[in-house]
XYZ file of C-alpha atoms in Angstrom:
310
model
C 7.989 -2.986 3.297
C 10.130 -3.516 6.294
C 11.370 -2.172 9.585
C 14.342 -3.551 11.463
C 15.862 -3.423 14.921
C 19.039 -4.793 16.468
C 19.077 -6.634 19.796
C 22.326 -6.754 21.795
C 22.739 -9.797 24.034
C 25.566 -9.986 26.568
C 26.652 -13.568 27.097
C 28.385 -14.079 30.470
C 30.711 -16.968 31.310
C 29.222 -19.741 33.405
C 31.787 -20.809 36.025
C 30.023 -24.140 36.382
C 30.268 -24.926 32.684
C 32.795 -27.455 31.330
C 35.529 -26.273 28.956
C 34.430 -24.920 25.572
C 33.609 -27.199 22.681
C 33.753 -26.394 19.303
C 18.603 -19.514 9.177
C -5.103 -4.192 -16.234
C -7.201 -1.849 -16.634
C -8.923 -2.779 -19.878
C -9.440 0.230 -22.090
C -13.204 0.725 -22.075
C -14.753 1.457 -25.436
C -16.427 4.814 -24.981
C -20.159 4.572 -24.780
C -22.504 7.375 -23.919
C -25.451 6.905 -21.644
C -28.214 5.435 -23.779
C -31.325 7.518 -24.293
C -34.781 6.021 -24.075
C -35.281 6.344 -27.849
C -33.125 7.135 -30.891
C -32.512 10.803 -31.651
C -32.059 12.583 -34.964
C -29.462 14.766 -33.203
C -26.401 12.711 -32.263
C -24.239 13.613 -29.300
C -21.248 15.818 -30.016
C -18.579 13.972 -28.009
C -17.077 10.539 -27.617
C -14.666 9.509 -24.847
C -11.861 7.004 -24.194
C -10.016 8.174 -21.057
C -8.454 5.820 -18.473
C -5.986 6.268 -15.587
C -3.556 4.255 -13.465
C -2.597 5.532 -9.995
C -0.709 4.146 -6.993
C -2.328 3.340 -3.636
C -1.792 6.004 -0.922
C -0.179 8.480 -3.337
C -1.674 11.348 -5.373
C -1.729 10.619 -9.092
C -2.370 13.015 -11.975
C -5.495 12.197 -14.004
C -6.539 15.568 -15.456
C -4.694 15.207 -18.758
C -6.039 11.644 -19.095
C -9.542 13.122 -18.993
C -9.118 16.047 -21.378
C -7.140 13.976 -23.875
C -9.933 11.388 -23.849
C -12.564 13.859 -25.074
C -13.117 13.872 -28.846
C -15.712 15.224 -31.276
C -17.843 12.497 -32.831
C -17.635 14.372 -36.146
C -14.447 16.486 -36.286
C -15.579 17.954 -39.624
C -19.024 18.918 -38.322
C -20.238 21.531 -35.882
C -17.855 22.291 -33.020
C -20.025 23.399 -30.072
C -17.031 24.552 -28.025
C -15.399 23.294 -24.819
C -17.851 21.307 -22.659
C -18.059 21.576 -18.893
C -16.857 18.345 -17.254
C -18.543 16.866 -14.166
C -16.813 13.979 -12.397
C -18.642 11.568 -10.077
C -18.851 8.018 -8.675
C -15.781 8.266 -6.430
C -15.335 5.936 -3.436
C -15.678 7.836 -0.133
C -12.299 8.909 1.217
C -10.973 9.932 -2.188
C -9.071 13.249 -2.205
C -9.093 15.466 -5.311
C -6.627 18.335 -5.732
C -6.214 20.831 -8.558
C -5.156 24.409 -9.264
C -7.939 26.799 -10.185
C -7.066 29.716 -12.453
C -9.281 31.939 -10.288
C -8.976 30.479 -6.757
C -5.567 28.825 -6.757
C -4.874 25.440 -5.101
C -8.130 23.572 -4.377
C -8.962 20.322 -2.536
C -12.119 18.260 -2.263
C -12.519 15.196 -0.025
C -15.213 12.803 -1.214
C -17.625 11.887 1.581
C -20.268 10.098 -0.493
C -20.541 8.339 -3.844
C -23.038 11.089 -4.729
C -20.392 13.829 -4.456
C -19.421 15.539 -7.722
C -16.952 18.146 -8.932
C -17.365 20.258 -12.081
C -14.714 21.927 -14.219
C -15.615 24.669 -16.680
C -12.158 25.018 -18.207
C -9.608 22.499 -19.417
C -6.883 24.637 -17.828
C -8.211 23.764 -14.366
C -9.025 20.148 -15.207
C -5.558 19.463 -16.624
C -4.087 19.999 -13.130
C -6.366 17.458 -11.390
C -4.806 14.766 -9.189
C -6.522 12.002 -7.262
C -5.574 10.080 -4.116
C -7.770 7.038 -3.586
C -9.062 5.974 -0.126
C -6.270 5.114 2.326
C -4.728 1.621 2.140
C -7.103 0.415 -0.562
C -6.091 -0.892 -3.974
C -9.658 -1.364 -5.227
C -10.133 -0.338 -8.865
C -13.235 1.711 -9.719
C -15.041 3.460 -12.574
C -15.274 7.227 -12.349
C -18.088 8.852 -14.326
C -17.372 11.725 -16.705
C -20.354 13.859 -17.732
C -19.861 16.353 -20.574
C -22.284 19.248 -20.946
C -22.169 21.086 -24.263
C -22.465 24.881 -24.031
C -25.455 26.448 -25.721
C -28.952 25.079 -26.358
C -28.161 22.026 -28.482
C -30.260 18.865 -28.369
C -28.483 15.926 -26.678
C -26.111 18.330 -24.964
C -25.308 16.018 -22.007
C -23.277 12.802 -22.375
C -21.998 10.504 -19.607
C -19.044 8.146 -19.985
C -17.032 5.728 -17.852
C -13.410 6.453 -16.928
C -11.771 3.299 -15.452
C -9.175 3.916 -12.730
C -6.758 1.125 -11.826
C -5.151 1.416 -8.386
C -1.753 -0.267 -8.018
C -1.118 -1.794 -4.590
C 1.771 -0.995 -2.261
C 2.707 -2.580 1.048
C 2.289 -0.354 4.097
C 5.060 0.283 6.583
C 4.990 -1.820 9.807
C 7.034 -1.227 12.961
C 9.015 -3.438 15.331
C 10.231 -2.622 18.848
C 12.772 -4.785 20.686
C 13.974 -4.656 24.297
C 17.772 -4.536 24.488
C 20.237 -5.389 25.892
C 19.484 -8.853 27.256
C 21.717 -11.097 29.350
C 22.162 -14.847 29.357
C 24.672 -17.394 30.634
C 26.674 -19.157 27.936
C 24.898 -22.381 28.934
C 21.433 -20.811 29.061
C 18.670 -19.444 26.833
C 16.880 -16.091 26.790
C 13.511 -15.223 25.185
C 13.548 -12.291 22.766
C 11.376 -9.414 23.975
C 9.869 -8.093 20.732
C 6.657 -6.268 19.891
C 5.378 -5.837 16.336
C 2.942 -3.185 15.123
C 1.295 -4.081 11.845
C 0.754 -1.836 8.867
C -2.298 0.328 8.314
C -3.547 -2.144 5.711
C -7.357 -2.111 5.726
C -8.246 -4.463 2.886
C -6.606 -7.623 4.258
C -4.247 -7.900 1.293
C -1.006 -7.850 3.276
C 0.829 -10.458 5.362
C 3.355 -9.847 8.141
C 6.719 -11.644 8.169
C 9.266 -11.394 10.999
C 12.828 -12.072 9.829
C 15.805 -12.604 12.150
C 19.500 -12.659 11.287
C 22.381 -13.622 13.581
C 26.012 -14.611 13.171
C 25.964 -18.423 13.590
C 29.217 -18.229 15.521
C 27.388 -16.290 18.251
C 24.371 -18.533 18.643
C 21.069 -19.723 17.230
C 17.358 -19.043 17.675
C 14.933 -21.754 18.607
C 11.152 -21.909 18.422
C 8.431 -24.261 17.315
C 5.643 -24.354 14.751
C 1.987 -24.366 15.731
C -1.408 -24.171 14.068
C -1.055 -20.368 14.134
C 2.601 -19.695 13.278
C 5.354 -21.128 11.108
C 9.014 -20.831 12.188
C 11.828 -21.573 9.736
C 15.527 -21.750 10.561
C 18.717 -21.871 8.511
C 21.464 -22.646 11.015
C 24.146 -22.311 8.352
C 23.321 -18.733 7.293
C 21.775 -17.604 10.581
C 18.504 -16.547 8.944
C 15.115 -17.270 10.521
C 11.507 -16.318 9.738
C 8.286 -16.251 11.733
C 4.937 -15.939 9.940
C 1.299 -16.465 10.714
C -0.233 -19.441 8.923
C -2.690 -17.289 6.973
C -3.078 -13.744 5.673
C -6.106 -11.560 6.302
C -6.940 -9.258 9.201
C -3.693 -7.390 10.032
C -4.814 -6.856 13.635
C -5.249 -10.624 14.055
C -1.819 -11.302 12.537
C -0.224 -8.748 14.839
C -1.906 -10.316 17.887
C -0.749 -13.830 16.976
C 2.873 -12.748 16.489
C 2.973 -10.694 19.693
C 1.454 -13.574 21.649
C 4.212 -15.846 20.359
C 6.847 -13.390 21.616
C 5.167 -12.611 24.955
C 4.934 -16.334 25.729
C 8.701 -16.621 25.307
C 8.468 -18.813 22.226
C 11.488 -17.283 20.429
C 14.712 -17.937 22.371
C 18.346 -17.057 21.764
C 20.770 -19.902 22.528
C 24.472 -18.903 22.699
C 27.062 -20.993 20.921
C 28.732 -23.114 23.547
C 31.877 -21.342 24.703
C 30.977 -17.979 23.162
C 31.396 -14.953 25.395
C 30.807 -11.286 24.617
C 28.087 -9.394 22.764
C 25.776 -11.181 20.353
C 23.558 -9.220 17.947
C 20.203 -10.359 16.623
C 18.632 -8.230 13.883
C 14.836 -8.294 13.829
C 13.052 -7.136 10.671
C 9.291 -6.880 10.196
C 8.059 -6.975 6.633
C 4.623 -6.281 5.237
C 4.085 -8.211 2.007
C 1.379 -7.179 -0.458
C -0.464 -10.164 -1.919
C -1.611 -8.431 -5.108
C -0.555 -9.837 -8.477
C 2.580 -8.339 -10.006
C 0.629 -6.335 -12.588
C -1.335 -4.708 -9.762
C 1.689 -3.769 -7.646
C 2.853 -0.174 -7.494
C 6.538 0.772 -7.771
C 8.598 1.468 -4.660
C 9.177 5.189 -4.261
C 11.212 7.448 -1.977
C 8.432 10.006 -1.606
C 5.720 7.782 -0.124
C 6.496 7.159 3.586
C 4.627 3.855 3.422
C 6.770 2.426 0.653
C 10.289 3.364 1.687
C 12.357 1.224 4.063
C 12.551 2.530 7.600
C 15.998 3.433 8.892
C 17.647 0.711 10.955
C 18.061 1.516 14.618
C 19.891 -0.061 17.549
C 18.513 -0.087 21.060
């Protein structure tokens, strides 16, 4: 995901200058919780539900649950609709559904011991889940079915795998503009980056600059902490930290590079007028392609921020 800003630089003539010269979730086989010893009364239900949701967005899972419930013996006794208890959520998970009696309902999971029970499929079918913020960790929800009545073996517990597809979170960039420089001089870019809200260390920050080569170039240097690349023909440049990981650390390294004046604009000799440098900060998710969520226009963390000029 990216955010961009435009820097205006006024290049003034230098009277002392000489004349001008010419950049998968595997589908788990349903297995009920084993009892301590075999029973002459088999359980009524089997289960094969799974779900795939996107990080930082609510995803519907209710129909995945109800459609995964099946009678072990469809031609045998039908005990009726079981109550469904869901558990083993990571703290920070948000569950939402519409109750036929109470209307819209929400439950925020505070502990892995928290549970929620549905007594009708009508309510359960409307269930959506939003996993903990900025985490793409997959997990196994537990589904416990309780058969109505007084049957033996009336409680069965199954695993419902949930795969969470990763998305890159939205970073921000702020640039001081306009700047001034003599046509024979150099001026450091005054830029500050604010990293994404990534909390699992799966994202890397990349600063990308573009400039018309006829107006000037950018100059910097590599170090043990940052890598600077330049394409003088296209006017495209990038600045990255040498490793991914803690987003706060990456942000600090990049901002230190800017505050120490390490990125400078150098006007093309003889150019006078307004030069424009576009600065774009991108957050790149390091998850494998099969674990990446699609870009959407409804999730504020996955859409591109509007360009702005200071």
